[in-house]
CSV table of C-alpha atoms in Angstrom, one decimal:
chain,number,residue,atom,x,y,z
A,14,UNK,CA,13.3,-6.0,-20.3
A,15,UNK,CA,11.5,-9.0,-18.7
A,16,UNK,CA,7.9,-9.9,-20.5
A,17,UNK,CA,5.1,-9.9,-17.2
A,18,UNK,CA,4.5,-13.1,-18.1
A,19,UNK,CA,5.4,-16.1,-20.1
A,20,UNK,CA,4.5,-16.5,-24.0
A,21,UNK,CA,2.1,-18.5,-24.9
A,22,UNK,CA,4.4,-21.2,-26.6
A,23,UNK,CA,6.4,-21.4,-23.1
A,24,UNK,CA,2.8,-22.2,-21.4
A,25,UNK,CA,1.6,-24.5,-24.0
A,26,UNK,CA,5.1,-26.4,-23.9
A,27,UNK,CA,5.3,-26.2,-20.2
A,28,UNK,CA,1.4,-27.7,-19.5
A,29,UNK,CA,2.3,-30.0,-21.9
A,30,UNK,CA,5.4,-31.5,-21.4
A,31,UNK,CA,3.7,-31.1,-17.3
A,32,UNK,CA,1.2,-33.6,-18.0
A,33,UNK,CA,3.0,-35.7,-20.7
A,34,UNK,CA,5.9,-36.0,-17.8
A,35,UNK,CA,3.0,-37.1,-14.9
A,36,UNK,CA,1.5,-39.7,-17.2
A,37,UNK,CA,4.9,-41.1,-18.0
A,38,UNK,CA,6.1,-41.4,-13.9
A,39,UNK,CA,2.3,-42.8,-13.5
A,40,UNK,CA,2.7,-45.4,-16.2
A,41,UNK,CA,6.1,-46.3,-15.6
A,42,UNK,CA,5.6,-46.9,-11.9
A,43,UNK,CA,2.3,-48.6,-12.7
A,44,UNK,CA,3.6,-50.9,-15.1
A,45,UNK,CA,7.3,-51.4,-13.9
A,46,UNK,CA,5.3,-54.0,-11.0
A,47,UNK,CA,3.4,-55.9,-13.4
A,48,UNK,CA,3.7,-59.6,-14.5
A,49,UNK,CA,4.8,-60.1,-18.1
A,50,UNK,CA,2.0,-59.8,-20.7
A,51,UNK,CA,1.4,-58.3,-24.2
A,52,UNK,CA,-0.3,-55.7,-21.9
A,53,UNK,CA,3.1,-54.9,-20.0
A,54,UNK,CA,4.8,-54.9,-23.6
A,55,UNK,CA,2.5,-52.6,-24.7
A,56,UNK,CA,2.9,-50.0,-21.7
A,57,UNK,CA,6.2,-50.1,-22.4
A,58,UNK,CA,6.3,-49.0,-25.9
A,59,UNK,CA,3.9,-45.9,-25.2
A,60,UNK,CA,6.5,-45.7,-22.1
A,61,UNK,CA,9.1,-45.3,-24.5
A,62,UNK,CA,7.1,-43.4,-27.4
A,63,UNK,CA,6.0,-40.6,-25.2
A,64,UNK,CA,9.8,-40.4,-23.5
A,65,UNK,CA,11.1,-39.6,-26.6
A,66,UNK,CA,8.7,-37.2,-27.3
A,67,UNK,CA,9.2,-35.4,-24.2
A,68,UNK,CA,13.2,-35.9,-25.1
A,69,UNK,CA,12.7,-34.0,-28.5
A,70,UNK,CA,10.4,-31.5,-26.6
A,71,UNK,CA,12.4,-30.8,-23.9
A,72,UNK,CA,14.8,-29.5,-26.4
A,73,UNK,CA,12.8,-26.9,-28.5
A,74,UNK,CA,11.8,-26.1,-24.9
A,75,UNK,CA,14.7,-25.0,-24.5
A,76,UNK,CA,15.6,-23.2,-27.6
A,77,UNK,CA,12.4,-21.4,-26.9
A,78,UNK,CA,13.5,-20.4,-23.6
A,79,UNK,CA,16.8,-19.3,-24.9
A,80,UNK,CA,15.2,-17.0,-27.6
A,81,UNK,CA,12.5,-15.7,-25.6
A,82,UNK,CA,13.1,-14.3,-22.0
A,83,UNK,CA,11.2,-15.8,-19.3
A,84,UNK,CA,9.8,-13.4,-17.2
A,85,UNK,CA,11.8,-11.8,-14.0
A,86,UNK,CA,11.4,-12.7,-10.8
A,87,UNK,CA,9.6,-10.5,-8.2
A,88,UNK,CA,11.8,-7.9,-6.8
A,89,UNK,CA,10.5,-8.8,-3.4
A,90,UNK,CA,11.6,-12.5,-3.6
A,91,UNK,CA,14.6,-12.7,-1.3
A,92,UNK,CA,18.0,-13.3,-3.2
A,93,UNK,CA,18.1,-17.4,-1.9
A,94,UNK,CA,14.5,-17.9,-3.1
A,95,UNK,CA,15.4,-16.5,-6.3
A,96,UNK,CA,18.6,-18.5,-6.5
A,97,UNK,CA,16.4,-21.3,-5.3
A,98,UNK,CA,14.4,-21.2,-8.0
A,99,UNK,CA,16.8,-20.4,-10.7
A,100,UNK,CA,19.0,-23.8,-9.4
A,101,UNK,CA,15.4,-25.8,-9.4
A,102,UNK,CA,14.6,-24.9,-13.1
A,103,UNK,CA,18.3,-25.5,-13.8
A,104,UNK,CA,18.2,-29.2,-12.2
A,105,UNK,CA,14.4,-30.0,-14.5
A,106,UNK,CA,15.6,-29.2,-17.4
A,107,UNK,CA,18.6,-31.6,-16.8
A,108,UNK,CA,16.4,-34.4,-15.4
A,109,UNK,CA,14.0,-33.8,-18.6
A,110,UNK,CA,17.3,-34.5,-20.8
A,111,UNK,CA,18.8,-37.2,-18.2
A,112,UNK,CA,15.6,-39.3,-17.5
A,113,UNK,CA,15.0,-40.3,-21.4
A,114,UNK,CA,18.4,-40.8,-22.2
A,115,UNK,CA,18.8,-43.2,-19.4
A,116,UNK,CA,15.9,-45.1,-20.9
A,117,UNK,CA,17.2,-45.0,-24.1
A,118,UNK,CA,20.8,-46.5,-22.9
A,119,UNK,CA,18.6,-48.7,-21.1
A,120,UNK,CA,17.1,-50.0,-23.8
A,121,UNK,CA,19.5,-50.2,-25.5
A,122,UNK,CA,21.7,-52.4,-23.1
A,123,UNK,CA,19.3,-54.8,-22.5
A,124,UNK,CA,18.7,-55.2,-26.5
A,125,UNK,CA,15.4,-53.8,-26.4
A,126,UNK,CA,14.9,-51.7,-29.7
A,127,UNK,CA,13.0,-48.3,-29.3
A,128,UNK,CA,10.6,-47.8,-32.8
A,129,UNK,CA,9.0,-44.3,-32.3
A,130,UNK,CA,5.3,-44.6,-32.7
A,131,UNK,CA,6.0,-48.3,-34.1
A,132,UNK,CA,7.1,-46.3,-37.0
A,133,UNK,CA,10.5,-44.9,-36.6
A,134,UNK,CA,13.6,-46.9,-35.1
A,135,UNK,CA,15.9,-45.6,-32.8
A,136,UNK,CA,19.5,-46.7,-33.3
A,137,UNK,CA,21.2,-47.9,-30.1
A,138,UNK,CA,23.4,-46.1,-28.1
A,139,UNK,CA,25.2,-48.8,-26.9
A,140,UNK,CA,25.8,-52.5,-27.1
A,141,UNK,CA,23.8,-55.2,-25.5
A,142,UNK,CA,24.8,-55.7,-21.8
A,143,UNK,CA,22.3,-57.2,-19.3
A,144,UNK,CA,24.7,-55.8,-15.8
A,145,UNK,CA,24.8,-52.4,-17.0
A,146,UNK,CA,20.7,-52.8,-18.1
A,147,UNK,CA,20.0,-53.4,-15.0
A,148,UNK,CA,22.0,-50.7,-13.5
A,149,UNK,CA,20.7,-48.1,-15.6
A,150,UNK,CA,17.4,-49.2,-14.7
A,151,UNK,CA,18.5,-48.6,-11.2
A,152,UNK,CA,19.7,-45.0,-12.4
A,153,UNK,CA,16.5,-44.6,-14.6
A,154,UNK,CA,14.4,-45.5,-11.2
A,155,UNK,CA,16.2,-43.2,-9.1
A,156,UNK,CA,16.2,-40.1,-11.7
A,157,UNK,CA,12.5,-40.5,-11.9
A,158,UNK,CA,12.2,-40.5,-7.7
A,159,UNK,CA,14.2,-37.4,-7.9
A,160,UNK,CA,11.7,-35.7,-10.3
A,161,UNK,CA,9.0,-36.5,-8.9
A,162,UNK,CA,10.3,-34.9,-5.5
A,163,UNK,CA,11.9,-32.0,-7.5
A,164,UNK,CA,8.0,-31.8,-9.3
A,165,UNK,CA,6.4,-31.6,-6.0
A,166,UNK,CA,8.5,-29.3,-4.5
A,167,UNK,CA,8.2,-26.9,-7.3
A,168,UNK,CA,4.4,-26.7,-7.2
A,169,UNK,CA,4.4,-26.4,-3.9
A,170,UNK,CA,6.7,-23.2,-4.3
A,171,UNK,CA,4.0,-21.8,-6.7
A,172,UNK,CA,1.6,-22.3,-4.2
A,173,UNK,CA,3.0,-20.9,-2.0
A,174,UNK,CA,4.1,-17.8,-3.6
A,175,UNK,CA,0.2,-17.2,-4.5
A,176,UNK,CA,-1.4,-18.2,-1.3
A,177,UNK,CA,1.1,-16.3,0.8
A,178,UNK,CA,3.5,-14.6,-0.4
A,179,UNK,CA,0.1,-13.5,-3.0
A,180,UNK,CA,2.7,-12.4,-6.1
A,181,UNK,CA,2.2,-13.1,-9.4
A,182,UNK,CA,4.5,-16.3,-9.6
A,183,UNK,CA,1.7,-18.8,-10.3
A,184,UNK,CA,-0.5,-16.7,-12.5
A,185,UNK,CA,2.0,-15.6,-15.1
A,186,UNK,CA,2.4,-19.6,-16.2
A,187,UNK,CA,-1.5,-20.3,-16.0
A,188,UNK,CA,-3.2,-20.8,-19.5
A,189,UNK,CA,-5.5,-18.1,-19.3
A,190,UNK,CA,-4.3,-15.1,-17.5
């Protein structure tokens, strides 16, 4: 049987990794523009800090969601709105795995280390190559367009489930219930 609603831990990780996942598109499309400064360096290492946080997180995230049952959808949500949702939380989760670890190849081919937190080094993935930098950053670009669609149209289903449809869609993830 289905909790009502989602554990605490699942909100806490979800609000969380939700606002860690905003700052990091509003950063990255902030600073990707700028002109080359210690500034610009320095967004790009908390760019790069806080990606592989989210990376690490998305994957306890997941473990959590595997061990604890998410809570079922409402039996009145038609069977393509349901599969709708199941393919949209399906396609997240991958960008939330896909969009670090194209930075991190990125990184990695244009011979930029990663140090977590200025503290911990991340080995490369692969070898220095500045064609295929550039075209991950391409990929890395794109995957972060896609999110950010995929973002908006998943609140937008939330609100719309509670303004019209008036379930209990949107409340069950809230923080306070």
């Amino acid at each position: 049987m289905h909790a009502p609603h989602y554990t605490r831990t699942a909100k806490s990780l979800h609000w969380l990794m939700a606002l860690m996942i905003l700052g990091l598109l509003a950063l990255g499309f902030y600073m990707s523009d700028l002109p080359l400064s210690p500034q610009k360096l320095q967004y790009y290492s908390w760019h790069k800090w806080a990606g592989v946080s989210v990376f690490l997180l998305v994957w306890l995230r997941l473990l959590w969601r595997l061990t604890h049952r998410p809570p079922a959808l409402p039996d009145s949500m038609p069977r393509h709105m349901q599969w709708a949702a199941h393919a949209g939380h399906f396609v997240l989760y991958v960008l939330m795995i896909a969009i670090p670890l194209s930075g991190w190849l990125m990184s990695s081919a244009k011979g930029v280390p990663t140090v977590w937190f200025g503290v911990l080094p991340i080995p490369d993935l692969i070898g220095k190559d500045k064609a295929l930098g550039k075209s991950l950053a391409e990929l890395h670009e794109a995957l972060n367009i896609g999110l950010l669609v995929l973002i908006s149209g998943h609140a937008a289903a939330a609100f719309f489930h509670h303004f019209f449809h008036k379930d209990d869609t949107l409340r069950r993830m809230l923080p306070a219930r």
